Short mmCIF file of C-alpha atoms and ligand atoms in Angstrom, two decimals:
data_model
loop_
_atom_site.label_atom_id
_atom_site.label_comp_id
_atom_site.label_asym_id
_atom_site.label_seq_id
_atom_site.Cartn_x
_atom_site.Cartn_y
_atom_site.Cartn_z
CA MET A 1 56.70 82.40 106.95
CA LYS A 2 57.65 86.02 107.55
CA ARG A 3 56.64 88.22 104.65
CA ILE A 4 57.05 91.97 104.27
CA PHE A 5 54.94 94.28 102.17
CA SER A 6 55.55 98.01 101.92
CA GLY A 7 54.78 100.79 99.48
CA VAL A 8 55.81 104.24 98.38
CA GLN A 9 53.78 106.68 96.32
CA PRO A 10 55.08 108.01 92.99
CA THR A 11 53.71 111.49 93.73
CA GLY A 12 56.96 113.41 93.43
CA ASN A 13 60.66 113.11 94.11
CA LEU A 14 61.81 110.67 96.75
CA HIS A 15 63.14 112.64 99.70
CA LEU A 16 65.33 112.07 102.71
CA GLY A 17 62.30 111.24 104.89
CA ASN A 18 61.35 108.39 102.56
CA TYR A 19 64.90 107.14 102.55
CA LEU A 20 65.67 107.33 106.27
CA GLY A 21 62.16 106.54 107.52
CA ALA A 22 61.41 103.67 105.19
CA ILE A 23 63.60 102.61 102.26
CA ARG A 24 66.85 102.22 104.17
CA ASN A 25 65.10 99.99 106.69
CA TRP A 26 63.70 97.91 103.82
CA VAL A 27 67.22 97.33 102.55
CA HIS A 28 68.25 95.89 105.91
CA LEU A 29 65.17 93.67 106.23
CA GLN A 30 65.88 91.87 102.97
CA ASP A 31 68.08 89.29 104.68
CA ASP A 32 65.44 88.09 107.11
CA PHE A 33 62.17 88.37 105.23
CA GLU A 34 60.61 87.58 101.90
CA CYS A 35 59.88 91.11 100.67
CA ILE A 36 57.38 92.72 98.33
CA PHE A 37 57.95 96.42 97.57
CA CYS A 38 55.32 98.30 95.64
CA VAL A 39 55.25 101.65 93.89
CA VAL A 40 51.66 102.54 94.75
CA ASP A 41 50.38 104.39 91.70
CA LEU A 42 46.72 103.67 92.54
CA HIS A 43 47.24 105.51 95.81
CA ALA A 44 48.97 108.37 94.00
CA ILE A 45 45.89 109.21 91.91
CA THR A 46 43.77 109.87 95.02
CA VAL A 47 45.04 113.39 94.37
CA TRP A 48 45.54 114.77 90.84
CA GLN A 49 48.70 113.65 89.02
CA GLU A 50 49.78 114.86 85.58
CA PRO A 51 49.91 111.65 83.49
CA GLY A 52 53.43 112.24 82.13
CA GLU A 53 54.73 113.06 85.58
CA LEU A 54 53.11 109.98 87.10
CA THR A 55 54.97 107.77 84.62
CA ALA A 56 58.27 109.57 85.22
CA HIS A 57 57.89 109.48 89.01
CA THR A 58 57.04 105.77 88.92
CA ARG A 59 60.34 105.09 87.15
CA GLU A 60 62.23 107.48 89.42
CA VAL A 61 60.93 105.95 92.65
CA THR A 62 61.74 102.47 91.30
CA ALA A 63 65.26 103.63 90.43
CA GLY A 64 65.55 105.01 93.97
CA LEU A 65 64.63 101.65 95.49
CA LEU A 66 67.09 99.76 93.32
CA ALA A 67 69.87 102.31 93.82
CA SER A 68 69.38 102.14 97.61
CA GLY A 69 70.07 98.42 97.51
CA ILE A 70 66.76 96.62 97.07
CA ASP A 71 67.37 93.38 95.17
CA PRO A 72 64.61 92.88 92.57
CA GLU A 73 65.65 89.32 91.81
CA LYS A 74 65.61 87.98 95.33
CA HIS A 75 62.55 90.07 96.22
CA ILE A 76 59.64 91.62 94.32
CA VAL A 77 59.48 95.22 93.09
CA PHE A 78 56.47 96.27 91.01
CA ASN A 79 53.92 99.02 90.49
CA GLN A 80 50.49 98.48 91.95
CA SER A 81 48.30 99.14 88.89
CA GLN A 82 49.90 96.21 87.03
CA VAL A 83 48.29 93.75 89.46
CA SER A 84 44.53 94.30 89.31
CA CYS A 85 43.93 92.13 92.41
CA HIS A 86 44.78 95.17 94.58
CA ALA A 87 41.81 97.16 93.32
CA GLU A 88 39.54 94.10 93.53
CA LEU A 89 40.36 93.34 97.16
CA ALA A 90 40.12 97.05 98.00
CA TRP A 91 36.49 97.01 96.82
CA ILE A 92 35.74 94.09 99.10
CA PHE A 93 37.36 95.96 101.98
CA ASN A 94 35.22 99.01 101.19
CA CYS A 95 32.40 96.71 102.26
CA VAL A 96 34.21 95.53 105.43
CA ALA A 97 35.60 98.80 106.84
CA ARG A 98 33.10 101.02 108.67
CA LEU A 99 32.54 104.72 107.95
CA GLY A 100 33.29 105.46 111.60
CA TRP A 101 36.74 103.91 111.25
CA LEU A 102 37.66 105.97 108.22
CA ASN A 103 36.27 109.13 109.79
CA ARG A 104 39.01 108.88 112.40
CA MET A 105 41.90 108.88 109.88
CA THR A 106 44.05 111.95 110.52
CA GLN A 107 45.86 111.78 107.16
CA PHE A 108 42.58 112.22 105.30
CA LYS A 109 41.77 115.26 107.40
CA GLU A 110 45.23 116.74 106.73
CA LYS A 111 45.19 116.03 103.01
CA ALA A 112 41.57 117.03 102.40
CA GLY A 113 42.04 120.23 104.41
CA LYS A 114 39.16 122.67 104.61
CA HIS A 115 37.58 121.49 101.37
CA LYS A 116 36.54 118.01 102.40
CA GLU A 117 33.55 118.04 100.02
CA ASN A 118 35.96 118.41 97.12
CA ALA A 119 38.29 115.55 98.05
CA SER A 120 38.11 112.43 95.89
CA VAL A 121 36.25 109.40 97.23
CA GLY A 122 39.52 107.56 96.63
CA LEU A 123 41.35 109.77 99.12
CA TYR A 124 38.78 108.83 101.74
CA ALA A 125 38.96 105.10 100.96
CA TYR A 126 42.78 105.22 100.65
CA PRO A 127 43.40 103.17 103.85
CA ASN A 128 41.18 100.35 102.54
CA LEU A 129 43.37 100.06 99.45
CA MET A 130 46.45 100.06 101.67
CA ALA A 131 44.94 97.24 103.73
CA ALA A 132 44.27 95.36 100.49
CA ASP A 133 47.92 95.80 99.41
CA ILE A 134 49.15 94.17 102.59
CA LEU A 135 46.52 91.48 103.11
CA LEU A 136 46.45 90.38 99.47
CA TYR A 137 49.85 88.79 100.14
CA LYS A 138 49.02 87.82 103.75
CA ALA A 139 52.06 89.90 104.72
CA THR A 140 53.06 89.54 108.37
CA HIS A 141 55.22 92.67 108.76
CA VAL A 142 54.99 96.19 107.33
CA PRO A 143 57.98 98.55 107.63
CA VAL A 144 56.89 102.20 107.40
CA GLY A 145 57.52 105.65 108.83
CA GLU A 146 55.62 106.85 111.88
CA ASP A 147 52.96 108.63 109.79
CA GLN A 148 51.51 105.31 108.58
CA LYS A 149 50.85 103.85 112.02
CA GLN A 150 47.16 104.69 112.07
CA HIS A 151 46.62 103.22 108.59
CA LEU A 152 48.25 99.99 109.74
CA GLU A 153 45.97 99.77 112.73
CA LEU A 154 43.06 100.06 110.32
CA ALA A 155 44.50 97.24 108.20
CA ARG A 156 44.60 95.08 111.33
CA ASP A 157 40.99 96.01 112.15
CA ILE A 158 39.90 95.08 108.63
CA ALA A 159 41.73 91.74 108.80
CA ALA A 160 40.19 90.95 112.19
CA LYS A 161 36.66 91.91 111.10
CA PHE A 162 36.90 89.89 107.89
CA ASN A 163 38.13 86.81 109.78
CA ASN A 164 35.42 87.29 112.37
CA ASP A 165 32.56 87.95 109.92
CA PHE A 166 33.33 84.79 107.97
CA SER A 167 34.52 82.72 110.98
CA LYS A 168 37.73 81.82 109.21
CA ASP A 169 41.34 82.80 109.79
CA VAL A 170 41.99 84.06 106.28
CA PHE A 171 44.29 86.98 107.11
CA PRO A 172 47.15 87.28 109.60
CA LEU A 173 47.15 90.56 111.56
CA PRO A 174 50.11 92.49 110.10
CA GLU A 175 52.70 93.93 112.50
CA PRO A 176 54.10 97.42 111.93
CA LEU A 177 57.90 97.77 111.87
CA ILE A 178 58.72 101.37 112.76
CA PHE A 179 62.36 101.75 113.74
CA GLY A 180 65.56 103.78 113.31
CA GLU A 181 66.57 107.27 114.42
CA ALA A 182 64.43 108.93 111.75
CA THR A 183 60.90 107.51 111.86
CA ARG A 184 59.61 111.04 111.34
CA VAL A 185 61.94 113.40 109.46
CA MET A 186 60.65 116.95 109.70
CA SER A 187 60.66 119.82 107.20
CA LEU A 188 63.94 121.78 107.11
CA LYS A 189 61.89 124.97 107.25
CA ASP A 190 59.44 124.06 110.03
CA GLY A 191 60.24 121.49 112.71
CA THR A 192 56.55 120.91 113.43
CA LYS A 193 55.71 119.70 109.89
CA LYS A 194 56.91 116.40 108.42
CA MET A 195 59.17 116.44 105.38
CA SER A 196 56.85 115.72 102.49
CA LYS A 197 56.76 115.47 98.71
CA SER A 198 53.81 117.83 98.59
CA ASP A 199 55.34 120.76 100.52
CA PRO A 200 55.41 123.69 98.06
CA SER A 201 58.82 124.83 99.38
CA GLU A 202 61.74 122.98 97.77
CA LEU A 203 63.91 124.19 100.67
CA SER A 204 61.80 122.13 103.08
CA ARG A 205 63.19 118.80 101.86
CA ILE A 206 66.29 117.12 100.51
CA ASN A 207 65.37 115.21 97.37
CA MET A 208 67.23 112.04 96.47
CA THR A 209 67.98 113.68 93.13
CA ASP A 210 69.49 116.89 94.59
CA ASP A 211 73.13 117.44 93.64
CA ALA A 212 75.83 118.11 96.25
CA ASP A 213 75.61 121.90 95.95
CA THR A 214 71.85 121.84 96.45
CA ILE A 215 72.13 119.59 99.50
CA VAL A 216 74.73 121.90 101.05
CA LYS A 217 72.60 124.97 100.29
CA LYS A 218 69.41 123.46 101.73
CA ILE A 219 71.13 122.39 104.94
CA ARG A 220 72.78 125.80 105.28
CA LYS A 221 69.37 127.46 104.90
CA ALA A 222 67.60 125.07 107.29
CA ARG A 223 65.85 126.78 110.17
CA THR A 224 67.62 126.51 113.55
CA ASP A 225 67.88 128.46 116.79
CA ALA A 226 70.66 130.52 118.32
CA GLU A 227 71.62 128.13 121.15
CA PRO A 228 74.68 125.86 120.92
CA LEU A 229 74.15 122.10 120.79
CA PRO A 230 73.66 120.43 124.19
CA GLU A 231 75.19 117.19 125.48
CA THR A 232 72.12 114.95 125.36
CA ALA A 233 69.10 114.52 123.11
CA LYS A 234 66.80 115.03 126.09
CA GLU A 235 67.99 118.63 126.34
CA LEU A 236 66.80 119.24 122.78
CA GLU A 237 63.18 119.06 123.93
CA GLY A 238 61.30 122.10 122.63
CA ARG A 239 63.96 122.71 119.93
CA ALA A 240 62.22 120.87 117.10
CA GLU A 241 64.48 122.05 114.26
CA ALA A 242 67.69 121.27 116.16
CA LEU A 243 66.37 117.85 117.15
CA ASN A 244 65.49 117.12 113.53
CA LEU A 245 68.97 117.95 112.21
CA VAL A 246 70.63 115.87 114.94
CA GLY A 247 68.23 112.99 114.16
CA ILE A 248 69.09 113.19 110.45
CA TYR A 249 72.80 113.10 111.25
CA ALA A 250 72.29 110.11 113.57
CA ALA A 251 70.24 108.19 111.00
CA LEU A 252 72.70 108.86 108.17
CA GLU A 253 75.65 107.76 110.28
CA GLY A 254 73.81 104.83 111.89
CA ILE A 255 74.39 106.02 115.47
CA THR A 256 72.08 107.46 118.17
CA ALA A 257 71.27 111.14 118.67
CA ASP A 258 73.16 111.01 122.00
CA ASP A 259 76.25 109.71 120.17
CA VAL A 260 76.04 112.62 117.74
CA LEU A 261 75.78 115.13 120.58
CA ALA A 262 78.74 113.56 122.37
CA LYS A 263 80.78 114.62 119.32
CA VAL A 264 79.35 118.10 118.72
CA ALA A 265 78.15 119.39 122.12
CA GLY A 266 78.94 123.06 122.54
CA GLU A 267 79.19 123.74 118.78
CA GLY A 268 76.98 126.29 117.08
CA PHE A 269 74.92 125.46 114.01
CA ALA A 270 77.33 126.91 111.46
CA VAL A 271 79.84 124.17 112.25
CA PHE A 272 77.29 121.40 112.75
CA LYS A 273 75.47 122.17 109.51
CA GLN A 274 78.72 121.90 107.58
CA GLN A 275 79.41 118.48 109.13
CA LEU A 276 75.86 117.35 108.41
CA ALA A 277 76.08 118.54 104.81
CA ASP A 278 79.37 116.68 104.27
CA LEU A 279 77.88 113.51 105.75
CA ALA A 280 74.68 113.77 103.67
CA VAL A 281 76.63 114.30 100.45
CA SER A 282 78.94 111.36 101.15
CA LYS A 283 76.11 108.97 102.08
CA LEU A 284 73.66 109.99 99.37
CA GLY A 285 76.17 110.58 96.55
CA PRO A 286 76.71 106.94 95.53
CA ILE A 287 72.95 106.24 95.64
CA GLN A 288 72.30 109.28 93.48
CA ASP A 289 74.92 108.26 90.92
CA GLU A 290 73.29 104.85 90.61
CA MET A 291 69.82 106.42 90.41
CA ARG A 292 70.93 108.61 87.51
CA ARG A 293 72.41 105.62 85.74
CA LEU A 294 69.15 103.67 86.13
CA MET A 295 66.95 106.59 85.10
CA ALA A 296 68.91 106.79 81.84
CA ASP A 297 67.79 103.20 81.15
CA PRO A 298 63.97 103.22 81.44
CA GLY A 299 63.76 99.95 79.50
CA TYR A 300 65.57 98.15 82.31
CA VAL A 301 63.45 99.79 85.03
CA ASP A 302 60.21 98.95 83.21
CA GLY A 303 61.44 95.36 82.83
CA VAL A 304 62.02 95.06 86.59
CA LEU A 305 58.47 96.31 87.25
CA LYS A 306 56.93 93.94 84.69
CA ASP A 307 58.79 90.93 86.05
CA GLY A 308 57.85 91.95 89.61
CA ALA A 309 54.19 92.35 88.63
CA LEU A 310 54.03 88.85 87.12
CA ARG A 311 55.55 87.32 90.26
CA ALA A 312 53.31 89.41 92.54
CA TYR A 313 50.24 88.30 90.58
CA ASP A 314 51.16 84.64 91.09
CA LEU A 315 51.20 85.19 94.85
CA ALA A 316 48.10 87.39 94.94
CA GLN A 317 45.72 85.45 92.70
CA PRO A 318 45.25 82.33 94.88
CA ASN A 319 44.66 84.53 97.94
CA LEU A 320 42.03 86.56 96.11
CA GLU A 321 40.39 83.30 94.97
CA GLU A 322 40.25 82.14 98.58
CA VAL A 323 38.58 85.42 99.58
CA HIS A 324 36.01 85.05 96.80
CA GLU A 325 35.19 81.55 97.93
CA VAL A 326 34.86 82.53 101.59
CA ILE A 327 32.51 85.40 100.67
CA GLY A 328 30.38 83.06 98.57
CA PHE A 329 30.94 84.52 95.11
CA LEU A 330 29.86 81.95 92.54
CA ARG A 331 32.66 80.61 90.39
CA SER A 332 31.72 78.75 87.19
P1 AMP B 1 55.02 108.28 100.88
O1 AMP B 1 55.99 109.21 100.26
O2 AMP B 1 53.93 108.99 101.62
O3 AMP B 1 54.51 107.25 99.94
O4 AMP B 1 55.81 107.45 101.99
C1 AMP B 1 56.63 106.33 101.71
C2 AMP B 1 57.28 105.84 103.00
O5 AMP B 1 58.12 106.85 103.54
C3 AMP B 1 56.28 105.49 104.11
O6 AMP B 1 56.73 104.35 104.83
C4 AMP B 1 56.29 106.71 104.99
O7 AMP B 1 55.94 106.42 106.32
C5 AMP B 1 57.75 107.15 104.88
N1 AMP B 1 57.87 108.59 105.08
C6 AMP B 1 57.32 109.58 104.33
N2 AMP B 1 57.64 110.80 104.80
C7 AMP B 1 58.43 110.58 105.89
C8 AMP B 1 59.11 111.43 106.82
N3 AMP B 1 59.03 112.76 106.71
N4 AMP B 1 59.84 110.86 107.81
C9 AMP B 1 59.93 109.50 107.92
N5 AMP B 1 59.32 108.64 107.08
C10 AMP B 1 58.59 109.16 106.08
N1 LIG B 2 50.24 104.92 102.41
C1 LIG B 2 51.66 104.70 102.33
C2 LIG B 2 52.37 106.05 102.38
O1 LIG B 2 51.91 107.02 101.87
C3 LIG B 2 52.06 103.96 101.09
C4 LIG B 2 51.47 102.58 101.06
C5 LIG B 2 50.49 102.15 100.24
C6 LIG B 2 51.85 101.49 101.88
N2 LIG B 2 50.22 100.83 100.47
C7 LIG B 2 51.03 100.39 101.48
C8 LIG B 2 52.77 101.33 102.91
C9 LIG B 2 51.11 99.16 102.11
C10 LIG B 2 52.86 100.07 103.54
C11 LIG B 2 52.03 99.00 103.14
O2 LIG B 2 53.43 106.14 102.90
#
């Protein structure tokens, strides 16, 4: 059986990087896989979240998934803290993963910054919880953006070590699915930094809740260079901001970067930005309308998450039992 698990943190507004790098791919995978999509609120609290905002963002991210086309009846959509098995398996994995493995995680180094001593223990152990999310359901495939590749390798290492330590094939080794023209959408203000919910500059990202005027304004203000657009993507090497905008256009339209350049080669950015803004507004508009409709009905959204959590628990519980038995925990 092919089973997908993936997650998104309710740490702020969903942005175009989340949509193009992850969520849109999830929508397409629904036909071929049994899917479990999780709003990972336990991961979110590895850095401080205002309680009211955490609740609101959990609903907003869920609305974004549904509005993008995730089917919560055919598949499972829930928030992580409603299924306690995630935290339980994460503890067990804290005892499987090695300090040396976690010390290599680049995301921890980026997020903890210079004040490592002040970071939460949860931020450090974050990849173990992510491994627990995936392996709790024995998921075989994990669709994510490029930035999660290292965490997935760790999940595979944890699965392999667990199986090896207990001489039993309990967990499959999950395969990453990283595809599309936008596996790493960059900041609109700095082509060397990824678009992220935590960037203090609102102009750096397009939020899924931005209205048409805001999208147009942000694209108009995006950093670019003075050269016209070339004929092939290869010639964009060293022009990070230009490459990013062309990649966004390609991903939104569902074509390659070379196809985009075949249409706009020789143009300057004033013209290209206008075309990109029109495309973004037309592709995102219908999703945003549906998101707004869903966010006005929190009772419905909460119901989807509750139903998803009950179904997720039914899948997770027997697997956690098996793990307990293999470890030798006494059950009476
Ligand atoms: P997060 O917002 O960190 O929870 O990420 C949720 C999903 O979006 C993950 O699969 C990430 O890899 C993906 N993602 C986040 N930021 C970007 C980005 N700038 N470009 C592409 N994918 C991204
Ligand atoms: N760490 C992921 C991110 O920030 C979110 C996540 C948590 C996840 N658990 C997961 C992704 C399990 C895939 C599978 O993007």
